[in-house]
PDB file of C-alpha atoms and ligand atoms in Angstrom:
ATOM      1  CA  MET A   1     -50.041 -76.440  99.177  1.00 50.00           C
ATOM      2  CA  LYS A   2     -52.428 -78.523 100.411  1.00 54.00           C
ATOM      3  CA  LYS A   3     -53.764 -81.288  97.544  1.00 59.00           C
ATOM      4  CA  THR A   4     -57.433 -81.048  97.207  1.00 62.00           C
ATOM      5  CA  PRO A   5     -58.660 -84.919  96.949  1.00 62.00           C
ATOM      6  CA  SER A   6     -60.139 -85.809  93.489  1.00 61.00           C
ATOM      7  CA  PRO A   7     -64.068 -85.987  94.133  1.00 63.00           C
ATOM      8  CA  GLN A   8     -65.434 -89.345  94.665  1.00 69.00           C
ATOM      9  CA  PRO A   9     -67.888 -90.585  92.032  1.00 72.00           C
ATOM     10  CA  ALA A  10     -71.622 -90.776  93.239  1.00 80.00           C
ATOM     11  CA  LYS A  11     -72.332 -94.244  94.652  1.00 90.00           C
ATOM     12  CA  ILE A  12     -74.401 -96.120  92.021  1.00 92.00           C
ATOM     13  CA  GLU A  13     -77.247 -97.905  93.863  1.00 93.00           C
ATOM     14  CA  SER A  14     -79.119 -98.964  90.658  1.00 95.00           C
ATOM     15  CA  PHE A  15     -78.227 -99.277  87.157  1.00 97.00           C
ATOM     16  CA  ASP A  16     -82.065 -98.547  85.842  1.00 96.00           C
ATOM     17  CA  LEU A  17     -81.316-100.280  82.334  1.00 97.00           C
ATOM     18  CA  PRO A  18     -84.084-100.355  80.164  1.00 97.00           C
ATOM     19  CA  PRO A  19     -85.229-102.728  77.980  1.00 98.00           C
ATOM     20  CA  GLY A  20     -84.152-101.977  74.190  1.00 98.00           C
ATOM     21  CA  ARG A  21     -80.709-100.809  75.470  1.00 97.00           C
ATOM     22  CA  ILE A  22     -77.202-101.861  73.546  1.00 97.00           C
ATOM     23  CA  LEU A  23     -74.424-102.682  75.747  1.00 97.00           C
ATOM     24  CA  ALA A  24     -70.855-102.831  74.174  1.00 96.00           C
ATOM     25  CA  ARG A  25     -72.773-102.707  70.788  1.00 96.00           C
ATOM     26  CA  LYS A  26     -73.068-106.400  71.130  1.00 97.00           C
ATOM     27  CA  TYR A  27     -75.997-107.204  73.420  1.00 98.00           C
ATOM     28  CA  GLU A  28     -79.568-105.548  73.618  1.00 98.00           C
ATOM     29  CA  ILE A  29     -81.129-105.501  76.908  1.00 98.00           C
ATOM     30  CA  LEU A  30     -84.531-107.663  77.631  1.00 98.00           C
ATOM     31  CA  GLY A  31     -85.156-106.853  80.973  1.00 98.00           C
ATOM     32  CA  PHE A  32     -84.310-106.639  84.735  1.00 98.00           C
ATOM     33  CA  VAL A  33     -83.862-110.088  86.532  1.00 97.00           C
ATOM     34  CA  GLY A  34     -82.395-109.493  90.138  1.00 95.00           C
ATOM     35  CA  SER A  35     -80.111-107.390  92.011  1.00 95.00           C
ATOM     36  CA  GLY A  36     -78.159-108.373  95.167  1.00 91.00           C
ATOM     37  CA  TRP A  37     -75.175-107.078  97.065  1.00 92.00           C
ATOM     38  CA  GLN A  38     -72.676-107.204  94.102  1.00 94.00           C
ATOM     39  CA  GLY A  39     -74.482-105.823  91.508  1.00 96.00           C
ATOM     40  CA  GLU A  40     -77.836-106.240  89.432  1.00 98.00           C
ATOM     41  CA  VAL A  41     -78.441-108.678  86.765  1.00 98.00           C
ATOM     42  CA  TYR A  42     -79.992-108.388  83.388  1.00 98.00           C
ATOM     43  CA  MET A  43     -81.223-110.895  80.687  1.00 98.00           C
ATOM     44  CA  ILE A  44     -79.647-109.968  77.592  1.00 98.00           C
ATOM     45  CA  ARG A  45     -79.782-110.913  73.511  1.00 98.00           C
ATOM     46  CA  GLU A  46     -76.953-111.272  71.622  1.00 98.00           C
ATOM     47  CA  ARG A  47     -77.572-109.287  68.720  1.00 98.00           C
ATOM     48  CA  ALA A  48     -74.953-111.024  66.297  1.00 98.00           C
ATOM     49  CA  THR A  49     -76.669-114.892  67.232  1.00 98.00           C
ATOM     50  CA  GLY A  50     -79.798-113.904  68.830  1.00 98.00           C
ATOM     51  CA  ILE A  51     -78.705-116.271  71.993  1.00 98.00           C
ATOM     52  CA  GLU A  52     -79.946-115.104  75.366  1.00 98.00           C
ATOM     53  CA  ARG A  53     -77.711-114.764  77.979  1.00 98.00           C
ATOM     54  CA  ALA A  54     -77.298-113.252  81.527  1.00 98.00           C
ATOM     55  CA  VAL A  55     -75.470-110.186  82.303  1.00 98.00           C
ATOM     56  CA  LYS A  56     -73.836-109.095  85.775  1.00 98.00           C
ATOM     57  CA  LEU A  57     -72.935-105.557  86.645  1.00 98.00           C
ATOM     58  CA  PHE A  58     -70.967-105.083  89.158  1.00 97.00           C
ATOM     59  CA  PHE A  59     -71.537-101.854  91.750  1.00 97.00           C
ATOM     60  CA  PRO A  60     -68.039-100.141  91.574  1.00 96.00           C
ATOM     61  CA  HIS A  61     -67.886 -99.263  95.117  1.00 94.00           C
ATOM     62  CA  ARG A  62     -68.606-103.423  95.787  1.00 94.00           C
ATOM     63  CA  ASN A  63     -65.438-104.032  92.906  1.00 95.00           C
ATOM     64  CA  ALA A  64     -62.587-101.993  93.803  1.00 93.00           C
ATOM     65  CA  ASN A  65     -59.912-102.727  91.529  1.00 94.00           C
ATOM     66  CA  ASP A  66     -62.067-105.046  89.605  1.00 96.00           C
ATOM     67  CA  LYS A  67     -61.096-107.781  92.249  1.00 95.00           C
ATOM     68  CA  THR A  68     -64.500-108.947  92.719  1.00 94.00           C
ATOM     69  CA  ALA A  69     -65.386-109.396  89.053  1.00 96.00           C
ATOM     70  CA  VAL A  70     -62.193-111.050  88.368  1.00 96.00           C
ATOM     71  CA  PHE A  71     -62.144-113.644  91.422  1.00 95.00           C
ATOM     72  CA  TYR A  72     -65.845-114.324  90.076  1.00 95.00           C
ATOM     73  CA  ALA A  73     -64.742-114.884  86.766  1.00 96.00           C
ATOM     74  CA  ARG A  74     -61.755-116.940  87.339  1.00 96.00           C
ATOM     75  CA  LYS A  75     -63.663-118.964  89.635  1.00 96.00           C
ATOM     76  CA  LEU A  76     -66.371-119.639  87.295  1.00 97.00           C
ATOM     77  CA  HIS A  77     -63.935-120.676  84.704  1.00 97.00           C
ATOM     78  CA  LYS A  78     -61.795-122.903  87.157  1.00 96.00           C
ATOM     79  CA  LEU A  79     -65.266-124.767  87.776  1.00 97.00           C
ATOM     80  CA  ARG A  80     -66.634-124.860  84.431  1.00 97.00           C
ATOM     81  CA  SER A  81     -66.890-128.651  84.853  1.00 97.00           C
ATOM     82  CA  CYS A  82     -69.420-128.508  87.544  1.00 98.00           C
ATOM     83  CA  PRO A  83     -72.806-128.601  86.380  1.00 97.00           C
ATOM     84  CA  ILE A  84     -74.456-126.934  88.933  1.00 98.00           C
ATOM     85  CA  LEU A  85     -72.760-123.376  88.413  1.00 98.00           C
ATOM     86  CA  ILE A  86     -73.323-121.484  85.349  1.00 96.00           C
ATOM     87  CA  GLN A  87     -71.056-121.211  82.872  1.00 96.00           C
ATOM     88  CA  TYR A  88     -68.890-118.098  82.481  1.00 97.00           C
ATOM     89  CA  HIS A  89     -68.623-116.744  79.123  1.00 97.00           C
ATOM     90  CA  ASN A  90     -66.776-113.257  78.618  1.00 97.00           C
ATOM     91  CA  GLN A  91     -66.043-109.743  80.248  1.00 97.00           C
ATOM     92  CA  GLU A  92     -67.230-106.510  79.184  1.00 97.00           C
ATOM     93  CA  LYS A  93     -66.905-102.613  80.033  1.00 97.00           C
ATOM     94  CA  ILE A  94     -69.770-100.282  79.662  1.00 96.00           C
ATOM     95  CA  ARG A  95     -70.013 -96.667  80.598  1.00 94.00           C
ATOM     96  CA  CYS A  96     -73.030 -95.982  82.874  1.00 94.00           C
ATOM     97  CA  LYS A  97     -74.107 -92.811  85.001  1.00 93.00           C
ATOM     98  CA  GLY A  98     -70.577 -91.453  83.916  1.00 92.00           C
ATOM     99  CA  GLN A  99     -68.793 -94.571  85.290  1.00 94.00           C
ATOM    100  CA  ASP A 100     -67.019 -97.647  83.668  1.00 95.00           C
ATOM    101  CA  ILE A 101     -68.831-100.633  84.840  1.00 97.00           C
ATOM    102  CA  THR A 102     -67.704-104.194  84.737  1.00 98.00           C
ATOM    103  CA  CYS A 103     -70.092-106.706  83.053  1.00 98.00           C
ATOM    104  CA  LEU A 104     -69.804-110.501  83.430  1.00 98.00           C
ATOM    105  CA  ILE A 105     -71.982-112.381  80.661  1.00 98.00           C
ATOM    106  CA  SER A 106     -72.829-115.855  81.609  1.00 97.00           C
ATOM    107  CA  ASP A 107     -75.558-118.312  80.647  1.00 95.00           C
ATOM    108  CA  PHE A 108     -79.038-117.238  81.245  1.00 97.00           C
ATOM    109  CA  VAL A 109     -80.988-120.076  83.787  1.00 96.00           C
ATOM    110  CA  GLU A 110     -84.456-120.498  83.738  1.00 95.00           C
ATOM    111  CA  GLY A 111     -86.405-121.587  86.592  1.00 96.00           C
ATOM    112  CA  GLU A 112     -87.521-120.006  89.918  1.00 96.00           C
ATOM    113  CA  LEU A 113     -85.300-118.819  92.856  1.00 97.00           C
ATOM    114  CA  LEU A 114     -85.569-121.044  95.853  1.00 98.00           C
ATOM    115  CA  SER A 115     -86.875-118.349  98.214  1.00 97.00           C
ATOM    116  CA  GLU A 116     -89.697-117.789  95.798  1.00 97.00           C
ATOM    117  CA  PHE A 117     -90.306-121.329  95.147  1.00 97.00           C
ATOM    118  CA  LEU A 118     -90.873-121.906  99.179  1.00 97.00           C
ATOM    119  CA  LEU A 119     -93.287-119.142  99.429  1.00 97.00           C
ATOM    120  CA  HIS A 120     -95.834-120.639  97.190  1.00 94.00           C
ATOM    121  CA  GLN A 121     -95.525-124.376  99.019  1.00 96.00           C
ATOM    122  CA  PRO A 122     -98.140-125.186 101.631  1.00 96.00           C
ATOM    123  CA  GLU A 123     -96.883-123.403 105.002  1.00 97.00           C
ATOM    124  CA  GLU A 124     -94.332-121.866 102.912  1.00 97.00           C
ATOM    125  CA  ARG A 125     -91.969-125.019 103.533  1.00 98.00           C
ATOM    126  CA  LEU A 126     -91.252-128.300 101.963  1.00 97.00           C
ATOM    127  CA  PRO A 127     -92.346-131.844 103.824  1.00 96.00           C
ATOM    128  CA  VAL A 128     -89.080-133.420 105.372  1.00 96.00           C
ATOM    129  CA  PHE A 129     -88.511-136.000 102.671  1.00 94.00           C
ATOM    130  CA  GLU A 130     -88.690-133.409  99.940  1.00 95.00           C
ATOM    131  CA  GLY A 131     -86.121-131.423 102.132  1.00 97.00           C
ATOM    132  CA  LEU A 132     -83.854-134.337 101.867  1.00 96.00           C
ATOM    133  CA  HIS A 133     -84.099-134.534  98.206  1.00 96.00           C
ATOM    134  CA  LEU A 134     -83.313-130.898  97.932  1.00 97.00           C
ATOM    135  CA  LEU A 135     -80.330-131.045 100.192  1.00 98.00           C
ATOM    136  CA  ASN A 136     -79.025-134.244  98.137  1.00 97.00           C
ATOM    137  CA  THR A 137     -79.092-132.488  95.020  1.00 97.00           C
ATOM    138  CA  LEU A 138     -77.344-129.437  96.542  1.00 98.00           C
ATOM    139  CA  ALA A 139     -74.439-131.552  98.330  1.00 98.00           C
ATOM    140  CA  ALA A 140     -73.932-133.569  95.278  1.00 98.00           C
ATOM    141  CA  GLY A 141     -73.302-130.335  92.976  1.00 98.00           C
ATOM    142  CA  VAL A 142     -71.435-128.757  95.941  1.00 98.00           C
ATOM    143  CA  GLN A 143     -69.480-131.790  96.431  1.00 98.00           C
ATOM    144  CA  GLN A 144     -67.850-131.564  92.749  1.00 98.00           C
ATOM    145  CA  ILE A 145     -66.558-127.857  93.874  1.00 98.00           C
ATOM    146  CA  HIS A 146     -64.987-128.860  97.082  1.00 98.00           C
ATOM    147  CA  THR A 147     -63.299-132.055  95.214  1.00 97.00           C
ATOM    148  CA  GLN A 148     -61.601-129.413  93.170  1.00 96.00           C
ATOM    149  CA  GLY A 149     -60.246-127.840  96.279  1.00 96.00           C
ATOM    150  CA  GLU A 150     -62.709-124.736  95.957  1.00 97.00           C
ATOM    151  CA  TYR A 151     -65.843-123.558  97.656  1.00 97.00           C
ATOM    152  CA  HIS A 152     -68.646-121.693  96.886  1.00 97.00           C
ATOM    153  CA  GLY A 153     -68.773-118.909  99.428  1.00 96.00           C
ATOM    154  CA  ASP A 154     -72.013-117.673  99.040  1.00 96.00           C
ATOM    155  CA  LEU A 155     -74.958-120.264  99.824  1.00 98.00           C
ATOM    156  CA  HIS A 156     -78.360-118.883 100.224  1.00 97.00           C
ATOM    157  CA  ALA A 157     -81.973-119.274  99.068  1.00 97.00           C
ATOM    158  CA  ASP A 158     -81.452-116.316  96.380  1.00 95.00           C
ATOM    159  CA  ASN A 159     -78.984-117.521  94.759  1.00 96.00           C
ATOM    160  CA  VAL A 160     -80.457-121.484  94.449  1.00 98.00           C
ATOM    161  CA  ILE A 161     -82.502-121.533  91.042  1.00 97.00           C
ATOM    162  CA  ILE A 162     -84.722-124.444  90.796  1.00 97.00           C
ATOM    163  CA  ARG A 163     -85.040-125.494  87.204  1.00 93.00           C
ATOM    164  CA  ARG A 164     -87.113-128.488  87.633  1.00 88.00           C
ATOM    165  CA  TYR A 165     -88.914-129.948  90.221  1.00 87.00           C
ATOM    166  CA  GLY A 166     -90.811-133.476  89.930  1.00 85.00           C
ATOM    167  CA  LEU A 167     -89.128-136.489  91.532  1.00 83.00           C
ATOM    168  CA  GLY A 168     -86.095-134.952  92.069  1.00 86.00           C
ATOM    169  CA  PHE A 169     -84.661-131.344  91.950  1.00 93.00           C
ATOM    170  CA  GLU A 170     -82.628-129.753  89.170  1.00 95.00           C
ATOM    171  CA  ILE A 171     -80.465-127.065  90.620  1.00 97.00           C
ATOM    172  CA  LYS A 172     -78.364-124.237  89.432  1.00 97.00           C
ATOM    173  CA  LEU A 173     -76.284-121.907  91.602  1.00 97.00           C
ATOM    174  CA  VAL A 174     -76.137-118.260  90.286  1.00 93.00           C
ATOM    175  CA  ASP A 175     -73.334-117.008  92.454  1.00 89.00           C
ATOM    176  CA  LEU A 176     -70.202-117.109  94.100  1.00 90.00           C
ATOM    177  CA  PHE A 177     -67.972-115.536  96.427  1.00 91.00           C
ATOM    178  CA  HIS A 178     -64.252-115.044  97.059  1.00 90.00           C
ATOM    179  CA  TRP A 179     -63.506-114.448 100.744  1.00 91.00           C
ATOM    180  CA  GLY A 180     -59.943-114.961 101.037  1.00 87.00           C
ATOM    181  CA  GLY A 181     -58.384-116.881 104.167  1.00 87.00           C
ATOM    182  CA  ARG A 182     -58.182-120.849 104.345  1.00 91.00           C
ATOM    183  CA  LYS A 183     -60.135-122.829 101.889  1.00 94.00           C
ATOM    184  CA  ARG A 184     -60.962-125.320 104.394  1.00 95.00           C
ATOM    185  CA  GLU A 185     -62.528-123.000 106.641  1.00 97.00           C
ATOM    186  CA  ASN A 186     -64.528-121.882 103.376  1.00 98.00           C
ATOM    187  CA  ILE A 187     -65.589-125.249 102.710  1.00 98.00           C
ATOM    188  CA  GLN A 188     -66.578-125.999 106.172  1.00 98.00           C
ATOM    189  CA  GLU A 189     -68.818-122.964 105.858  1.00 98.00           C
ATOM    190  CA  ASP A 190     -70.362-123.954 102.545  1.00 98.00           C
ATOM    191  CA  VAL A 191     -71.434-127.191 104.596  1.00 98.00           C
ATOM    192  CA  PHE A 192     -72.840-125.185 107.210  1.00 98.00           C
ATOM    193  CA  ASP A 193     -74.898-123.075 104.574  1.00 98.00           C
ATOM    194  CA  LEU A 194     -76.022-126.084 103.038  1.00 98.00           C
ATOM    195  CA  ILE A 195     -77.647-127.433 106.072  1.00 98.00           C
ATOM    196  CA  ARG A 196     -79.053-124.187 106.956  1.00 98.00           C
ATOM    197  CA  LEU A 197     -80.871-123.909 103.730  1.00 98.00           C
ATOM    198  CA  PHE A 198     -82.594-127.265 104.166  1.00 98.00           C
ATOM    199  CA  TYR A 199     -83.239-126.064 107.762  1.00 98.00           C
ATOM    200  CA  ASP A 200     -85.187-123.383 106.269  1.00 98.00           C
ATOM    201  CA  ALA A 201     -86.649-125.141 103.618  1.00 98.00           C
ATOM    202  CA  ILE A 202     -88.285-127.287 105.779  1.00 98.00           C
ATOM    203  CA  GLY A 203     -89.773-124.715 108.246  1.00 98.00           C
ATOM    204  CA  GLY A 204     -86.790-123.249 110.296  1.00 98.00           C
ATOM    205  CA  LYS A 205     -87.064-122.964 113.944  1.00 98.00           C
ATOM    206  CA  THR A 206     -90.596-123.018 114.031  1.00 97.00           C
ATOM    207  CA  TYR A 207     -91.107-126.506 112.990  1.00 98.00           C
ATOM    208  CA  TYR A 208     -87.557-127.917 113.904  1.00 98.00           C
ATOM    209  CA  ALA A 209     -88.511-129.537 117.360  1.00 97.00           C
ATOM    210  CA  GLY A 210     -91.056-131.636 115.370  1.00 97.00           C
ATOM    211  CA  HIS A 211     -88.943-132.904 113.060  1.00 97.00           C
ATOM    212  CA  PRO A 212     -88.061-136.881 113.050  1.00 95.00           C
ATOM    213  CA  PRO A 213     -84.640-137.550 114.604  1.00 95.00           C
ATOM    214  CA  ILE A 214     -83.041-137.958 111.231  1.00 96.00           C
ATOM    215  CA  VAL A 215     -83.516-134.149 110.533  1.00 97.00           C
ATOM    216  CA  LYS A 216     -81.743-133.351 114.060  1.00 97.00           C
ATOM    217  CA  GLN A 217     -78.665-135.620 113.114  1.00 97.00           C
ATOM    218  CA  ILE A 218     -78.235-133.549 110.059  1.00 98.00           C
ATOM    219  CA  CYS A 219     -78.724-130.081 111.495  1.00 98.00           C
ATOM    220  CA  CYS A 220     -77.069-130.667 114.897  1.00 98.00           C
ATOM    221  CA  GLY A 221     -79.365-127.668 115.896  1.00 98.00           C
ATOM    222  CA  LEU A 222     -77.482-125.512 113.968  1.00 98.00           C
ATOM    223  CA  LYS A 223     -74.286-125.638 115.754  1.00 98.00           C
ATOM    224  CA  LYS A 224     -71.106-125.068 113.841  1.00 98.00           C
ATOM    225  CA  SER A 225     -68.766-127.153 115.876  1.00 98.00           C
ATOM    226  CA  LEU A 226     -71.058-130.068 115.716  1.00 98.00           C
ATOM    227  CA  ILE A 227     -71.570-129.909 112.095  1.00 98.00           C
ATOM    228  CA  ALA A 228     -67.691-129.678 111.347  1.00 98.00           C
ATOM    229  CA  LYS A 229     -67.396-133.007 113.306  1.00 97.00           C
ATOM    230  CA  LYS A 230     -69.672-134.712 111.404  1.00 97.00           C
ATOM    231  CA  PHE A 231     -69.410-133.320 107.895  1.00 98.00           C
ATOM    232  CA  LYS A 232     -66.256-131.661 106.620  1.00 97.00           C
ATOM    233  CA  THR A 233     -67.111-131.319 103.009  1.00 98.00           C
ATOM    234  CA  ALA A 234     -70.014-131.743 100.882  1.00 98.00           C
ATOM    235  CA  GLY A 235     -69.245-135.237 100.130  1.00 98.00           C
ATOM    236  CA  HIS A 236     -69.092-135.991 103.664  1.00 98.00           C
ATOM    237  CA  LEU A 237     -73.045-134.889 103.986  1.00 98.00           C
ATOM    238  CA  ARG A 238     -74.095-136.463 100.806  1.00 98.00           C
ATOM    239  CA  LYS A 239     -72.501-140.071 101.794  1.00 98.00           C
ATOM    240  CA  PHE A 240     -74.263-139.715 105.054  1.00 98.00           C
ATOM    241  CA  LEU A 241     -77.853-138.942 103.116  1.00 97.00           C
ATOM    242  CA  GLU A 242     -77.028-141.830 100.512  1.00 95.00           C
ATOM    243  CA  THR A 243     -76.595-144.428 103.329  1.00 95.00           C
ATOM    244  CA  MET A 244     -79.080-143.062 106.171  1.00 92.00           C
ATOM    245  CA  GLU A 245     -81.446-145.377 107.669  1.00 85.00           C
ATOM    246  CA  TRP A 246     -84.932-143.879 107.399  1.00 72.00           C
ATOM    247  CA  ASP A 247     -86.959-143.960 110.899  1.00 66.00           C
TER     248      ASP A 247
HETATM  249  N1  ATP B   1     -77.279-116.471  85.166  1.00 93.94           N
HETATM  250  C1  ATP B   1     -78.739-116.122  85.710  1.00 93.94           C
HETATM  251  N2  ATP B   1     -79.677-116.292  85.108  1.00 93.94           N
HETATM  252  C2  ATP B   1     -80.843-116.158  85.604  1.00 93.94           C
HETATM  253  N3  ATP B   1     -81.171-115.281  86.635  1.00 93.94           N
HETATM  254  C3  ATP B   1     -79.987-115.032  87.127  1.00 93.94           C
HETATM  255  C4  ATP B   1     -78.553-115.293  86.834  1.00 93.94           C
HETATM  256  N4  ATP B   1     -77.873-114.694  87.528  1.00 93.94           N
HETATM  257  C5  ATP B   1     -78.240-114.225  88.631  1.00 93.94           C
HETATM  258  N5  ATP B   1     -80.050-114.322  88.472  1.00 93.94           N
HETATM  259  C6  ATP B   1     -80.958-113.773  89.397  1.00 93.94           C
HETATM  260  O1  ATP B   1     -80.282-112.205  89.695  1.00 93.94           O
HETATM  261  C7  ATP B   1     -80.055-112.171  91.048  1.00 93.94           C
HETATM  262  C8  ATP B   1     -78.914-111.576  91.601  1.00 93.94           C
HETATM  263  O2  ATP B   1     -77.899-112.014  90.863  1.00 93.94           O
HETATM  264  P1  ATP B   1     -76.579-112.561  91.875  1.00 93.94           P
HETATM  265  O3  ATP B   1     -76.900-113.357  93.007  1.00 93.94           O
HETATM  266  O4  ATP B   1     -75.472-113.101  91.126  1.00 93.94           O
HETATM  267  O5  ATP B   1     -76.072-110.829  92.321  1.00 93.94           O
HETATM  268  P2  ATP B   1     -75.395-110.492  93.851  1.00 93.94           P
HETATM  269  O6  ATP B   1     -75.165-109.460  94.002  1.00 93.94           O
HETATM  270  O7  ATP B   1     -74.041-111.406  93.663  1.00 93.94           O
HETATM  271  O8  ATP B   1     -76.323-111.079  95.021  1.00 93.94           O
HETATM  272  P3  ATP B   1     -75.543-111.451  96.388  1.00 93.94           P
HETATM  273  O9  ATP B   1     -76.310-110.695  97.279  1.00 93.94           O
HETATM  274  O10 ATP B   1     -75.946-112.896  96.767  1.00 93.94           O
HETATM  275  O11 ATP B   1     -74.027-111.364  96.736  1.00 93.94           O
HETATM  276  C9  ATP B   1     -80.144-113.487  91.387  1.00 93.94           C
HETATM  277  O12 ATP B   1     -80.835-113.793  93.109  1.00 93.94           O
HETATM  278  C10 ATP B   1     -81.169-114.218  90.551  1.00 93.94           C
HETATM  279  O13 ATP B   1     -82.656-113.873  91.053  1.00 93.94           O
HETATM  280 MG1   MG B   2     -76.929-113.247  94.831  1.00 93.94          MG
END
């Protein structure tokens, strides 16, 4: 007799958790914060202490066998001494829309996403000098990840939160990704993504030709092979930034 396959649970596109909803009896939802490829993030308050935190709920179809959530938690834990990353607290399981959902509790980061921050700059971009400051802050933070033989894996403008902006930047990265494969190649990919963030922050393709030579020395026309020859890790990039001669 032919076996009938068990019905696939409906794909969850959004968790739609309203403010006031209690999670795992311990946390109260304060509001929706953002969403991405892996899941949704809400601001929560721990009921026992009143402390505010963030919870990331993983979409089950992007978290088969809990692999995504577990890699994420382990990597954040391993890299807990890196100040550019959020601190992992604990994992919870909840029921939502008839399915078991894995939730990851972390620090809540106040600030503004780099993508939004750029939108209200003049011409929606940073002047080169400020862009270099941003890149240097990012490279210094990611350098500490690379020094531990790890990589971030998901560096883009929606994963960078600007906490403070003055003479320099204070930044947090809210996300991570585990790609598998060789670490050295993933570290190199981080370096490329950092340079891409800088390139976009100072205006992208539209303004590239008009930038001073130092920008071209860093961006290398976004050619991965040229970047890989010059900067193998965020540390190499940072060293270059700290010793470059301004022209
Ligand atoms: N700890 C946090 N504190 C404050 N805001 C956060 C926090 N974590 C995430 N966010 C916000 O929620 C959004 C989605 O979170 P996150 O990037 O972790 O989701 P994702 O599904 O992994 O996204 P991606 O598409 O980058 O993989 C972020 O872009 C950011 O705006
Ligand atoms: Mg993200």
